[in-house]
CSV table of C-alpha atoms and ligand atoms in Angstrom, one decimal:
chain,number,residue,atom,x,y,z
P,1,MET,CA,-31.2,-20.2,-42.7
P,2,SER,CA,-32.7,-23.6,-43.4
P,3,LEU,CA,-32.6,-26.2,-40.6
P,4,LYS,CA,-30.7,-28.6,-42.8
P,5,TYR,CA,-27.9,-26.0,-43.1
P,6,VAL,CA,-27.7,-25.4,-39.4
P,7,SER,CA,-27.5,-29.1,-38.6
P,8,ARG,CA,-24.7,-29.6,-41.0
P,9,LEU,CA,-22.7,-26.8,-39.4
P,10,ARG,CA,-23.1,-27.6,-35.8
P,11,PRO,CA,-21.1,-30.7,-35.3
P,12,LEU,CA,-18.3,-29.3,-37.2
P,13,ALA,CA,-18.0,-26.1,-35.0
P,14,LEU,CA,-18.3,-28.1,-31.8
P,15,GLY,CA,-15.8,-30.7,-33.0
P,16,ARG,CA,-13.3,-28.0,-33.8
P,17,SER,CA,-13.5,-26.1,-30.5
P,18,ARG,CA,-12.8,-29.4,-28.7
P,19,LEU,CA,-9.7,-30.0,-30.7
P,20,TYR,CA,-8.0,-26.7,-29.8
P,21,SER,CA,-6.1,-26.6,-26.5
P,22,SER,CA,-5.4,-23.5,-24.6
P,23,LEU,CA,-2.4,-22.2,-22.8
P,24,PRO,CA,-1.6,-23.6,-19.4
P,25,PRO,CA,-2.5,-21.4,-16.4
P,26,THR,CA,0.0,-18.7,-15.5
P,27,ASN,CA,1.5,-18.4,-12.1
P,28,ARG,CA,-0.6,-15.3,-11.6
P,29,ALA,CA,-3.9,-17.1,-12.4
P,30,PHE,CA,-2.9,-20.0,-10.1
P,31,LEU,CA,-1.9,-17.7,-7.2
P,32,ALA,CA,-5.1,-15.7,-7.6
P,33,SER,CA,-7.3,-18.7,-6.7
P,34,PRO,CA,-5.4,-21.8,-5.5
P,35,VAL,CA,-7.7,-24.7,-4.5
P,36,GLU,CA,-6.5,-26.9,-1.7
P,37,GLY,CA,-6.3,-30.5,-2.8
P,38,GLU,CA,-6.4,-29.8,-6.5
P,39,THR,CA,-3.7,-31.3,-8.8
P,40,VAL,CA,-2.1,-28.6,-10.9
P,41,THR,CA,0.6,-28.2,-13.5
P,42,ILE,CA,2.7,-25.0,-13.4
P,43,ASN,CA,5.5,-23.7,-15.6
P,44,GLY,CA,8.3,-21.4,-14.7
P,45,TRP,CA,12.0,-20.8,-14.1
P,46,VAL,CA,13.6,-21.8,-10.9
P,47,ARG,CA,14.4,-18.8,-8.8
P,48,SER,CA,16.0,-20.7,-5.9
P,49,VAL,CA,16.3,-24.2,-4.6
P,50,ARG,CA,16.9,-25.4,-1.0
P,51,LYS,CA,17.6,-29.1,-0.4
P,52,SER,CA,17.9,-30.9,2.9
P,53,LYS,CA,18.0,-34.7,3.6
P,54,ASN,CA,14.2,-35.3,3.7
P,55,VAL,CA,12.7,-32.5,1.7
P,56,ALA,CA,13.5,-29.9,-1.0
P,57,PHE,CA,12.0,-26.5,-1.8
P,58,ALA,CA,12.0,-24.5,-4.9
P,59,ASP,CA,10.6,-21.1,-5.8
P,60,ILE,CA,9.6,-20.8,-9.4
P,61,SER,CA,8.3,-17.9,-11.4
P,62,ASP,CA,6.9,-17.4,-14.9
P,63,GLY,CA,7.2,-13.6,-14.6
P,64,THR,CA,3.4,-12.9,-14.6
P,65,VAL,CA,3.3,-11.9,-11.0
P,66,GLY,CA,5.9,-10.9,-8.4
P,67,GLU,CA,5.2,-13.6,-5.9
P,68,PRO,CA,6.9,-17.0,-6.8
P,69,VAL,CA,5.1,-20.3,-6.7
P,70,ALA,CA,6.5,-22.5,-3.9
P,71,LEU,CA,7.2,-26.1,-4.6
P,72,VAL,CA,7.9,-28.7,-1.9
P,73,MET,CA,9.1,-32.1,-3.0
P,74,ASN,CA,11.1,-35.2,-2.3
P,75,PRO,CA,14.9,-34.4,-2.6
P,76,ASP,CA,15.2,-37.0,-5.3
P,77,LEU,CA,12.9,-35.0,-7.5
P,78,ALA,CA,15.0,-31.9,-7.0
P,79,LYS,CA,18.3,-33.6,-7.9
P,80,SER,CA,18.8,-32.0,-11.2
P,81,LEU,CA,17.1,-28.7,-10.3
P,82,LEU,CA,19.4,-25.7,-10.6
P,83,THR,CA,18.5,-22.0,-10.3
P,84,GLY,CA,17.7,-20.7,-13.8
P,85,ALA,CA,16.3,-24.0,-15.1
P,86,CYS,CA,12.9,-24.0,-16.8
P,87,ILE,CA,10.5,-26.6,-15.5
P,88,GLU,CA,7.0,-27.9,-15.6
P,89,ALA,CA,5.8,-29.1,-12.1
P,90,THR,CA,2.8,-31.1,-11.3
P,91,GLY,CA,1.5,-31.7,-7.8
P,92,GLN,CA,-1.2,-31.1,-5.2
P,93,VAL,CA,-2.0,-27.8,-3.7
P,94,LYS,CA,-1.4,-27.7,0.0
P,95,ALA,CA,-1.8,-25.0,2.7
P,96,SER,CA,1.7,-23.9,3.5
P,97,THR,CA,3.5,-23.3,6.8
P,98,GLY,CA,6.0,-21.1,5.0
P,99,LYS,CA,5.8,-17.5,3.7
P,100,GLN,CA,3.2,-18.3,1.0
P,101,ALA,CA,-0.3,-19.2,1.8
P,102,PHE,CA,-0.2,-22.2,-0.5
P,103,GLU,CA,2.5,-24.5,-1.9
P,104,ILE,CA,2.5,-27.3,-4.5
P,105,GLU,CA,3.6,-30.7,-3.3
P,106,ALA,CA,5.2,-31.7,-6.5
P,107,ASN,CA,5.2,-35.3,-7.6
P,108,ALA,CA,6.5,-34.8,-11.1
P,109,ILE,CA,9.0,-32.4,-12.4
P,110,LYS,CA,9.8,-32.1,-16.1
P,111,VAL,CA,12.9,-30.1,-16.8
P,112,LEU,CA,12.1,-28.2,-20.0
P,113,GLY,CA,15.4,-26.4,-20.2
P,114,PRO,CA,18.2,-27.2,-17.8
P,115,ALA,CA,20.6,-24.5,-16.4
P,116,THR,CA,24.2,-24.7,-15.3
P,117,LYS,CA,26.0,-23.4,-12.2
P,118,GLU,CA,27.2,-20.5,-14.3
P,119,TYR,CA,23.7,-19.0,-14.5
P,120,PRO,CA,24.4,-15.4,-13.4
P,121,LEU,CA,21.2,-14.7,-11.5
P,122,GLN,CA,21.9,-16.8,-8.4
P,123,LYS,CA,19.7,-15.9,-5.4
P,124,LYS,CA,21.6,-12.9,-3.9
P,125,PHE,CA,21.6,-9.2,-4.3
P,126,HIS,CA,22.6,-8.0,-7.8
P,127,THR,CA,23.4,-4.3,-8.5
P,128,LYS,CA,21.7,-2.5,-11.3
P,129,GLU,CA,25.1,-2.0,-12.9
P,130,PHE,CA,25.7,-5.7,-13.0
P,131,LEU,CA,22.2,-6.5,-14.3
P,132,ARG,CA,22.8,-4.1,-17.2
P,133,THR,CA,25.8,-6.3,-18.3
P,134,ILE,CA,23.4,-9.2,-18.8
P,135,PRO,CA,20.6,-7.7,-20.9
P,136,GLU,CA,19.5,-11.2,-21.9
P,137,TYR,CA,18.6,-12.2,-18.4
P,138,ARG,CA,17.9,-9.1,-16.4
P,139,TRP,CA,14.1,-9.1,-17.0
P,140,LYS,CA,13.9,-12.4,-15.2
P,141,THR,CA,14.6,-10.6,-11.9
P,142,SER,CA,11.4,-9.9,-10.0
P,143,THR,CA,12.1,-6.1,-10.1
P,144,GLY,CA,12.8,-6.2,-13.8
P,145,ALA,CA,9.7,-8.2,-14.6
P,146,THR,CA,7.5,-6.0,-12.3
P,147,VAL,CA,8.7,-2.8,-13.9
P,148,MET,CA,7.9,-4.2,-17.3
P,149,ARG,CA,4.4,-5.3,-16.1
P,150,TYR,CA,3.8,-1.7,-14.8
P,151,ARG,CA,5.0,-0.3,-18.1
P,152,SER,CA,2.4,-2.4,-19.9
P,153,SER,CA,-0.3,-1.5,-17.4
P,154,ALA,CA,0.5,2.2,-17.7
P,155,ILE,CA,0.1,2.1,-21.5
P,156,SER,CA,-3.3,0.5,-21.2
P,157,LYS,CA,-4.5,2.9,-18.5
P,158,ILE,CA,-3.3,5.9,-20.5
P,159,SER,CA,-4.8,4.5,-23.7
P,160,ASN,CA,-8.1,4.2,-21.9
P,161,TYR,CA,-7.8,7.7,-20.6
P,162,PHE,CA,-7.3,9.1,-24.0
P,163,GLU,CA,-10.1,7.1,-25.5
P,164,SER,CA,-12.4,8.4,-22.8
P,165,GLN,CA,-11.6,12.0,-23.9
P,166,ASP,CA,-12.2,11.2,-27.7
P,167,PHE,CA,-8.6,11.1,-28.6
P,168,THR,CA,-7.6,8.8,-31.5
P,169,GLN,CA,-4.4,6.9,-31.3
P,170,VAL,CA,-2.4,7.3,-34.5
P,171,SER,CA,0.9,5.9,-35.7
P,172,SER,CA,3.4,8.5,-36.9
P,173,PRO,CA,6.5,7.7,-39.0
P,174,ILE,CA,9.9,6.7,-37.5
P,175,ILE,CA,11.8,7.8,-40.7
P,176,THR,CA,11.3,11.5,-41.2
P,177,ALA,CA,12.6,14.2,-43.4
P,178,SER,CA,13.0,16.9,-40.7
P,179,ASP,CA,14.4,17.6,-37.3
P,180,CYS,CA,11.3,18.6,-35.3
P,181,GLU,CA,13.1,20.1,-32.4
P,182,GLY,CA,15.7,21.9,-34.5
P,183,GLY,CA,18.3,20.8,-32.0
P,184,GLY,CA,20.5,19.1,-34.5
P,185,GLU,CA,20.7,15.9,-32.4
P,186,VAL,CA,19.3,13.7,-35.2
P,187,PHE,CA,20.5,10.3,-36.5
P,188,GLN,CA,20.7,10.7,-40.2
P,189,ILE,CA,20.0,7.5,-42.1
P,190,SER,CA,20.1,8.6,-45.7
P,191,GLY,CA,21.4,11.5,-47.8
P,192,GLY,CA,24.4,11.8,-45.5
P,193,LYS,CA,28.1,12.4,-46.1
P,194,ASP,CA,28.6,8.7,-47.1
P,195,GLY,CA,26.5,9.4,-50.2
P,196,ALA,CA,23.6,7.0,-49.4
P,197,GLU,CA,20.6,8.4,-51.2
P,198,PHE,CA,18.0,5.8,-50.6
P,199,PHE,CA,15.1,8.3,-50.7
P,200,GLY,CA,16.5,10.1,-53.8
P,201,PRO,CA,19.1,12.9,-54.4
P,202,ASN,CA,18.9,15.7,-51.9
P,203,ARG,CA,16.4,13.9,-49.8
P,204,PRO,CA,18.0,13.5,-46.4
P,205,ALA,CA,16.2,11.2,-44.0
P,206,TYR,CA,16.4,10.9,-40.2
P,207,LEU,CA,15.1,8.9,-37.3
P,208,SER,CA,12.3,10.8,-35.7
P,209,VAL,CA,13.2,13.0,-32.7
P,210,SER,CA,9.5,13.7,-31.9
P,211,SER,CA,6.2,12.8,-33.6
P,212,GLN,CA,4.8,16.3,-32.9
P,213,LEU,CA,4.8,17.8,-36.4
P,214,HIS,CA,3.1,14.7,-37.8
P,215,LEU,CA,0.7,14.6,-35.0
P,216,GLU,CA,-0.2,18.2,-35.8
P,217,VAL,CA,-1.3,17.0,-39.2
P,218,PHE,CA,-3.4,14.3,-37.7
P,219,THR,CA,-4.9,16.7,-35.2
P,220,GLY,CA,-5.9,18.9,-38.1
P,221,ALA,CA,-8.1,16.1,-39.3
P,222,LEU,CA,-9.1,14.1,-36.2
P,223,SER,CA,-9.1,16.9,-33.6
P,224,ARG,CA,-7.5,15.0,-30.7
P,225,VAL,CA,-4.7,12.5,-31.3
P,226,TRP,CA,-2.0,10.8,-29.3
P,227,ASN,CA,0.7,8.2,-29.9
P,228,LEU,CA,3.4,6.2,-28.1
P,229,ALA,CA,6.4,6.0,-30.4
P,230,PRO,CA,10.2,5.7,-30.2
P,231,ALA,CA,12.2,8.9,-30.4
P,232,PHE,CA,15.9,9.0,-31.3
P,233,ARG,CA,18.4,11.6,-30.1
P,234,ALA,CA,22.0,11.6,-31.0
P,235,GLU,CA,23.1,13.4,-27.9
P,236,SER,CA,25.9,12.2,-25.8
P,237,SER,CA,24.6,13.1,-22.4
P,238,ASP,CA,25.6,10.2,-20.1
P,239,THR,CA,23.1,10.7,-17.3
P,240,ASN,CA,20.5,8.6,-15.5
P,241,ARG,CA,17.7,10.3,-17.5
P,242,HIS,CA,18.9,10.3,-21.2
P,243,LEU,CA,18.8,7.6,-23.8
P,244,SER,CA,19.5,7.7,-27.5
P,245,GLU,CA,16.3,5.7,-28.1
P,246,PHE,CA,13.4,6.3,-25.8
P,247,TRP,CA,9.6,6.3,-26.1
P,248,MET,CA,7.4,9.3,-25.9
P,249,ILE,CA,3.7,9.7,-25.3
P,250,GLU,CA,2.7,12.7,-27.4
P,251,ALA,CA,-0.7,14.3,-27.7
P,252,GLU,CA,-2.1,17.1,-29.8
P,253,MET,CA,-5.4,18.7,-29.4
P,254,ALA,CA,-7.3,21.0,-31.8
P,255,PHE,CA,-9.4,23.8,-30.4
P,256,ALA,CA,-7.4,24.1,-27.2
P,257,THR,CA,-7.2,27.8,-26.8
P,258,GLU,CA,-5.4,28.1,-23.5
P,259,LEU,CA,-2.3,26.4,-22.2
P,260,ASP,CA,-4.2,25.5,-19.0
P,261,GLN,CA,-6.3,23.1,-21.0
P,262,VAL,CA,-3.3,21.3,-22.4
P,263,MET,CA,-1.7,21.0,-18.9
P,264,THR,CA,-5.0,19.6,-17.5
P,265,VAL,CA,-4.9,16.8,-20.1
P,266,ALA,CA,-1.3,16.0,-19.3
P,267,GLU,CA,-2.1,16.0,-15.6
P,268,ASN,CA,-5.1,13.8,-16.0
P,269,MET,CA,-3.2,11.4,-18.2
P,270,ILE,CA,-0.6,10.8,-15.5
P,271,ARG,CA,-3.3,10.5,-12.8
P,272,SER,CA,-5.0,7.8,-14.9
P,273,ALA,CA,-1.9,5.6,-14.7
P,274,VAL,CA,-1.1,6.3,-11.0
P,275,THR,CA,-4.6,6.4,-9.3
P,276,PRO,CA,-5.1,2.6,-9.6
P,277,LEU,CA,-1.9,2.0,-7.6
P,278,LEU,CA,-3.4,3.8,-4.6
P,279,ASP,CA,-5.8,1.0,-4.1
P,280,GLU,CA,-3.2,-1.4,-2.8
P,281,ALA,CA,-5.7,-4.0,-1.6
P,282,ASN,CA,-7.0,-4.4,-5.2
P,283,SER,CA,-4.0,-3.8,-7.2
P,284,VAL,CA,-1.6,-6.7,-7.8
P,285,ILE,CA,0.8,-4.4,-9.6
P,286,ALA,CA,0.9,-2.0,-6.7
P,287,ARG,CA,1.7,-4.8,-4.3
P,288,ASP,CA,4.4,-6.2,-6.7
P,289,LEU,CA,6.0,-2.7,-7.1
P,290,LEU,CA,6.0,-2.2,-3.3
P,291,ALA,CA,7.6,-5.6,-2.9
P,292,THR,CA,10.5,-4.6,-5.1
P,293,LYS,CA,11.3,-1.8,-2.6
P,294,LYS,CA,11.0,-4.0,0.5
P,295,TYR,CA,14.6,-4.9,0.7
P,296,GLU,CA,15.6,-1.2,0.4
P,297,ASP,CA,13.1,-0.1,3.0
P,298,LYS,CA,11.7,2.3,0.5
P,299,GLU,CA,8.1,1.1,0.3
P,300,GLN,CA,6.7,4.2,2.0
P,301,LYS,CA,8.7,6.5,-0.3
P,302,LEU,CA,7.1,4.8,-3.3
P,303,ARG,CA,3.6,5.2,-1.7
P,304,ASP,CA,4.3,8.9,-1.0
P,305,ARG,CA,5.3,9.3,-4.6
P,306,TRP,CA,2.0,7.9,-5.9
P,307,ASN,CA,0.2,10.0,-3.4
P,308,MET,CA,2.0,13.1,-4.5
P,309,LEU,CA,0.8,12.4,-8.1
P,310,ALA,CA,-2.7,11.1,-7.5
P,311,GLY,CA,-3.6,11.3,-3.8
P,312,SER,CA,-5.4,14.6,-4.0
P,313,LYS,CA,-7.7,16.1,-6.5
P,314,GLU,CA,-6.1,19.5,-6.1
P,315,PRO,CA,-4.6,20.6,-9.5
P,316,TRP,CA,-0.9,20.6,-9.6
P,317,LYS,CA,1.0,23.8,-9.0
P,318,ARG,CA,1.5,26.1,-12.1
P,319,ILE,CA,4.1,28.9,-11.9
P,320,THR,CA,5.8,30.9,-14.6
P,321,TYR,CA,9.4,30.7,-15.7
P,322,THR,CA,9.9,34.2,-14.3
P,323,GLU,CA,8.5,33.2,-10.9
P,324,ALA,CA,10.7,30.1,-11.0
P,325,VAL,CA,13.8,32.2,-11.7
P,326,ASP,CA,12.9,34.6,-8.8
P,327,ILE,CA,12.5,31.7,-6.4
P,328,LEU,CA,15.8,30.1,-7.5
P,329,GLN,CA,17.7,33.4,-7.2
P,330,GLY,CA,16.2,34.0,-3.8
P,331,LEU,CA,17.3,30.6,-2.6
P,332,TYR,CA,20.8,31.3,-3.8
P,333,ARG,CA,20.9,34.6,-2.0
P,334,GLU,CA,20.1,32.7,1.2
P,335,ASN,CA,22.6,29.9,0.6
P,336,ARG,CA,25.3,30.1,-2.0
P,337,LYS,CA,25.7,26.3,-2.0
P,338,VAL,CA,22.1,25.5,-2.4
P,339,PHE,CA,22.6,24.1,-6.0
P,340,GLY,CA,26.1,22.8,-5.3
P,341,LYS,CA,28.5,24.5,-7.7
P,342,VAL,CA,25.7,25.7,-10.0
P,343,ARG,CA,24.5,29.3,-10.1
P,344,PRO,CA,20.9,30.2,-10.3
P,345,PRO,CA,19.7,31.1,-13.8
P,346,LYS,CA,19.6,34.7,-15.0
P,347,TRP,CA,16.3,35.6,-16.8
P,348,GLY,CA,16.7,34.2,-20.3
P,349,GLU,CA,18.9,31.3,-19.4
P,350,GLY,CA,17.7,27.7,-19.3
P,351,LEU,CA,17.0,25.9,-16.0
P,352,ALA,CA,19.6,23.3,-15.3
P,353,SER,CA,18.4,19.9,-14.2
P,354,VAL,CA,19.6,20.6,-10.6
P,355,HIS,CA,17.3,23.7,-10.5
P,356,GLU,CA,14.4,21.7,-11.7
P,357,LYS,CA,15.0,18.9,-9.3
P,358,TYR,CA,15.4,21.4,-6.4
P,359,LEU,CA,12.2,23.2,-7.2
P,360,ALA,CA,10.0,20.1,-7.6
P,361,GLY,CA,11.9,18.3,-4.8
P,362,GLU,CA,13.1,20.2,-1.8
P,363,TYR,CA,11.1,23.4,-2.5
P,364,PHE,CA,7.6,22.3,-3.5
P,365,ASN,CA,7.9,18.5,-3.0
P,366,ALA,CA,5.3,18.2,-5.8
P,367,PRO,CA,4.9,18.1,-9.5
P,368,VAL,CA,5.1,21.6,-10.9
P,369,PHE,CA,4.2,23.1,-14.3
P,370,ILE,CA,6.6,25.9,-15.2
P,371,THR,CA,5.1,28.0,-18.0
P,372,ASP,CA,6.0,30.8,-20.4
P,373,TYR,CA,9.7,30.3,-21.0
P,374,PRO,CA,11.8,32.9,-22.9
P,375,THR,CA,11.4,32.5,-26.7
P,376,SER,CA,15.1,32.0,-27.1
P,377,GLN,CA,15.0,28.8,-25.0
P,378,LYS,CA,12.3,27.1,-27.1
P,379,PRO,CA,11.7,25.7,-30.6
P,380,PHE,CA,10.2,27.5,-33.5
P,381,TYR,CA,6.7,26.0,-33.4
P,382,MET,CA,5.6,27.5,-30.0
P,383,LEU,CA,2.9,30.2,-29.9
P,384,GLY,CA,4.4,33.6,-28.9
P,385,ASN,CA,2.9,35.4,-25.9
P,386,ASP,CA,1.8,39.0,-26.3
P,387,VAL,CA,4.9,41.1,-25.8
P,388,VAL,CA,4.7,43.1,-22.6
P,389,ASP,CA,8.5,43.7,-22.3
P,390,PRO,CA,10.4,43.5,-25.6
P,391,GLU,CA,13.5,42.5,-23.6
P,392,ARG,CA,11.6,39.5,-22.1
P,393,GLN,CA,9.7,37.8,-24.9
P,394,THR,CA,8.1,34.5,-24.0
P,395,VAL,CA,6.2,31.6,-25.5
P,396,SER,CA,3.0,29.9,-24.3
P,397,CYS,CA,4.6,26.6,-23.2
P,398,PHE,CA,5.2,24.5,-20.2
P,399,ASP,CA,7.6,22.0,-18.7
P,400,LEU,CA,6.3,19.6,-16.1
P,401,ILE,CA,8.9,18.9,-13.5
P,402,VAL,CA,8.9,16.3,-10.8
P,403,PRO,CA,11.3,15.6,-7.9
P,404,GLU,CA,14.5,13.6,-8.6
P,405,ILE,CA,13.8,13.4,-12.3
P,406,GLY,CA,13.3,17.1,-13.3
P,407,GLU,CA,11.6,17.5,-16.6
P,408,LEU,CA,9.0,14.9,-17.4
P,409,ILE,CA,6.8,16.6,-20.0
P,410,GLY,CA,7.3,19.5,-22.4
P,411,GLY,CA,4.4,21.1,-24.2
P,412,SER,CA,3.0,24.2,-25.7
P,413,MET,CA,0.3,26.0,-27.6
P,414,ARG,CA,1.4,25.9,-31.3
P,415,GLU,CA,1.7,28.9,-33.6
P,416,SER,CA,-1.1,28.7,-36.2
P,417,SER,CA,-0.2,31.7,-38.3
P,418,HIS,CA,1.7,30.7,-41.4
P,419,ASP,CA,3.6,34.0,-41.6
P,420,LYS,CA,4.6,34.1,-38.0
P,421,LEU,CA,5.9,30.5,-38.3
P,422,VAL,CA,8.0,31.4,-41.3
P,423,GLN,CA,9.4,34.3,-39.3
P,424,TYR,CA,10.2,32.1,-36.3
P,425,MET,CA,12.0,29.6,-38.6
P,426,THR,CA,14.0,32.3,-40.3
P,427,ASN,CA,14.9,33.8,-36.9
P,428,ARG,CA,16.4,30.4,-36.0
P,429,ASP,CA,18.3,30.0,-39.3
P,430,MET,CA,15.9,27.2,-40.4
P,431,ASN,CA,14.9,27.0,-44.1
P,432,PRO,CA,11.0,27.2,-44.4
P,433,GLU,CA,11.3,25.3,-47.7
P,434,ASP,CA,12.2,22.2,-45.7
P,435,LEU,CA,8.9,22.2,-43.8
P,436,GLN,CA,6.5,23.2,-46.6
P,437,TRP,CA,4.1,20.4,-45.8
P,438,TYR,CA,3.9,21.6,-42.2
P,439,LEU,CA,3.4,25.2,-43.2
P,440,LYS,CA,0.6,24.2,-45.6
P,441,LEU,CA,-1.5,23.1,-42.6
P,442,ARG,CA,-1.7,26.8,-41.8
P,443,GLU,CA,-2.9,27.7,-45.3
P,444,HIS,CA,-6.3,26.1,-45.2
P,445,GLY,CA,-8.3,25.8,-42.1
P,446,ALA,CA,-5.6,26.8,-39.6
P,447,PHE,CA,-6.8,26.1,-36.1
P,448,PRO,CA,-5.8,26.8,-32.5
P,449,HIS,CA,-4.1,23.8,-30.9
P,450,GLY,CA,-1.6,22.7,-28.4
P,451,GLY,CA,0.1,19.5,-27.3
P,452,PHE,CA,2.8,17.8,-25.3
P,453,GLY,CA,5.3,15.0,-25.1
P,454,MET,CA,6.2,12.9,-22.1
P,455,GLY,CA,9.4,10.9,-21.9
P,456,PHE,CA,7.8,7.5,-21.2
P,457,GLU,CA,10.9,6.0,-19.5
P,458,ARG,CA,11.2,9.0,-17.2
P,459,PHE,CA,7.6,8.5,-16.2
P,460,ILE,CA,8.0,4.8,-15.6
P,461,ALA,CA,11.2,5.3,-13.6
P,462,PHE,CA,9.5,7.9,-11.4
P,463,VAL,CA,6.4,5.8,-10.7
P,464,THR,CA,8.3,2.5,-10.1
P,465,GLY,CA,11.1,4.2,-8.0
P,466,GLN,CA,13.9,3.3,-10.4
P,467,GLU,CA,16.8,5.7,-10.3
P,468,ASN,CA,18.0,5.2,-13.9
P,469,ILE,CA,15.8,5.2,-17.0
P,470,ARG,CA,18.2,2.5,-18.4
P,471,ASP,CA,16.4,0.1,-16.0
P,472,VAL,CA,12.9,0.6,-17.3
P,473,ILE,CA,13.5,0.0,-21.0
P,474,GLY,CA,14.2,-3.4,-22.5
P,475,PHE,CA,17.4,-2.7,-24.3
P,476,PRO,CA,18.8,0.7,-23.5
P,477,ARG,CA,21.0,2.6,-26.0
P,478,TRP,CA,23.2,5.5,-25.1
P,479,ALA,CA,26.3,7.0,-26.6
P,480,GLY,CA,28.9,4.2,-26.7
P,481,SER,CA,26.5,1.4,-25.9
P,482,CYS,CA,24.2,-0.6,-28.2
P,483,VAL,CA,25.1,-4.2,-27.3
P,484,CYS,CA,22.2,-6.3,-28.5
K,501,LIG,N1,5.1,16.7,-28.6
K,501,LIG,C1,5.8,17.5,-27.9
K,501,LIG,O1,5.4,18.6,-27.6
K,501,LIG,C2,7.2,17.2,-27.5
K,501,LIG,C3,8.2,18.1,-28.1
K,501,LIG,N2,8.2,18.1,-29.6
K,501,LIG,C4,9.6,17.6,-27.7
K,501,LIG,O2,10.2,16.8,-28.3
K,501,LIG,O3,10.0,18.0,-26.6
């Protein structure tokens, strides 16, 4: 490059970078390193205001950190300040005598967006049920914002974990031509009874219930893949752990030959998003999460939960379905009321959520992998185990259960024989014609593989100590409710 050319470019580049301005500091950046005596300008929404004759205080928050920024000012300045208003405050940083280490002695307040006395989030206790009725405001609560921040942090930790293991993140389709789980709980969006045939005659289309089948295609090319995608289920279960639109982290791995390998990936993935919380001194998000539990006195319970998941390097317990049924039947023999009105399962029946919660909760008080369920309980794509007892056929699969939530992850080895898959589909009254593309994967270069799917909201609810998964997703949808 000639000197002349460089000298012509330089002033232009410098001039430009001087012209651009950057975003103002967040509350989080300010609170991380306040400098006494410095004049700062801070933005946020007013959480609370207290006024007396000579002085006024306001807590403001921009949602980037749990702790609010404390303002102290002349009452005249606070005149038009109401909870909920959006403000820009300028003032000097002072050591504080109050709860916070520092406060800002504000000398200028600009109201960017005023509020009225009707603002529903006045400073008092609000129930989760009430907060769900104000979806437009509920993420402004410190618990709401903290849960969202953890959700974001978990995605990034999990993403790093997968990357470290050579997984590629892929994007699978939301509109699909098949019901992966074969459970019939699909939202049909085209080719339905109303005659809409957007994708052509006899081309029904649905919202995806799981990315698995498409991930299997990707894994046949990239070996290890994962994604985080929404899944849709038209089931009407009105519980604290079901949504009609939820997010799933799914992973598929080629050349996994044993279920244990797949379970280890699932376990390490969870640990990757929980381990950082154990280092309270260095984790703002851990401290913020614990603060949300302060008023309930449940901080220790939350710590115990993180410890349960990531405190020890011991691998999580792995038991078979048959062992689980034996344990449950034994517990019932000792105490007929152990599962309330519910009986223990007979071999071949599914485990009810009360059984799962009891096993992982009262019985083991730990996450537990339950493996090798009866074939009749599981979908067509799972690899069959060698038949030892023809009355008790099982598949190579697992459910990961945790206390209070029950099932968190479902996974399995996948059947890679074309002919067996056709047989499994026919046994379930499915038409193999509908999944030709999936079957073709087994015609050339079939490979051993396995994978799993984790309900992301269940995971976030468990780790943040929320009782209902409706409180860890921005805009929850369930049967009878889709309000905005
Ligand atoms: N990817 C998975 O294994 C999840 C499974 N398809 C499910 O929906 O439960």
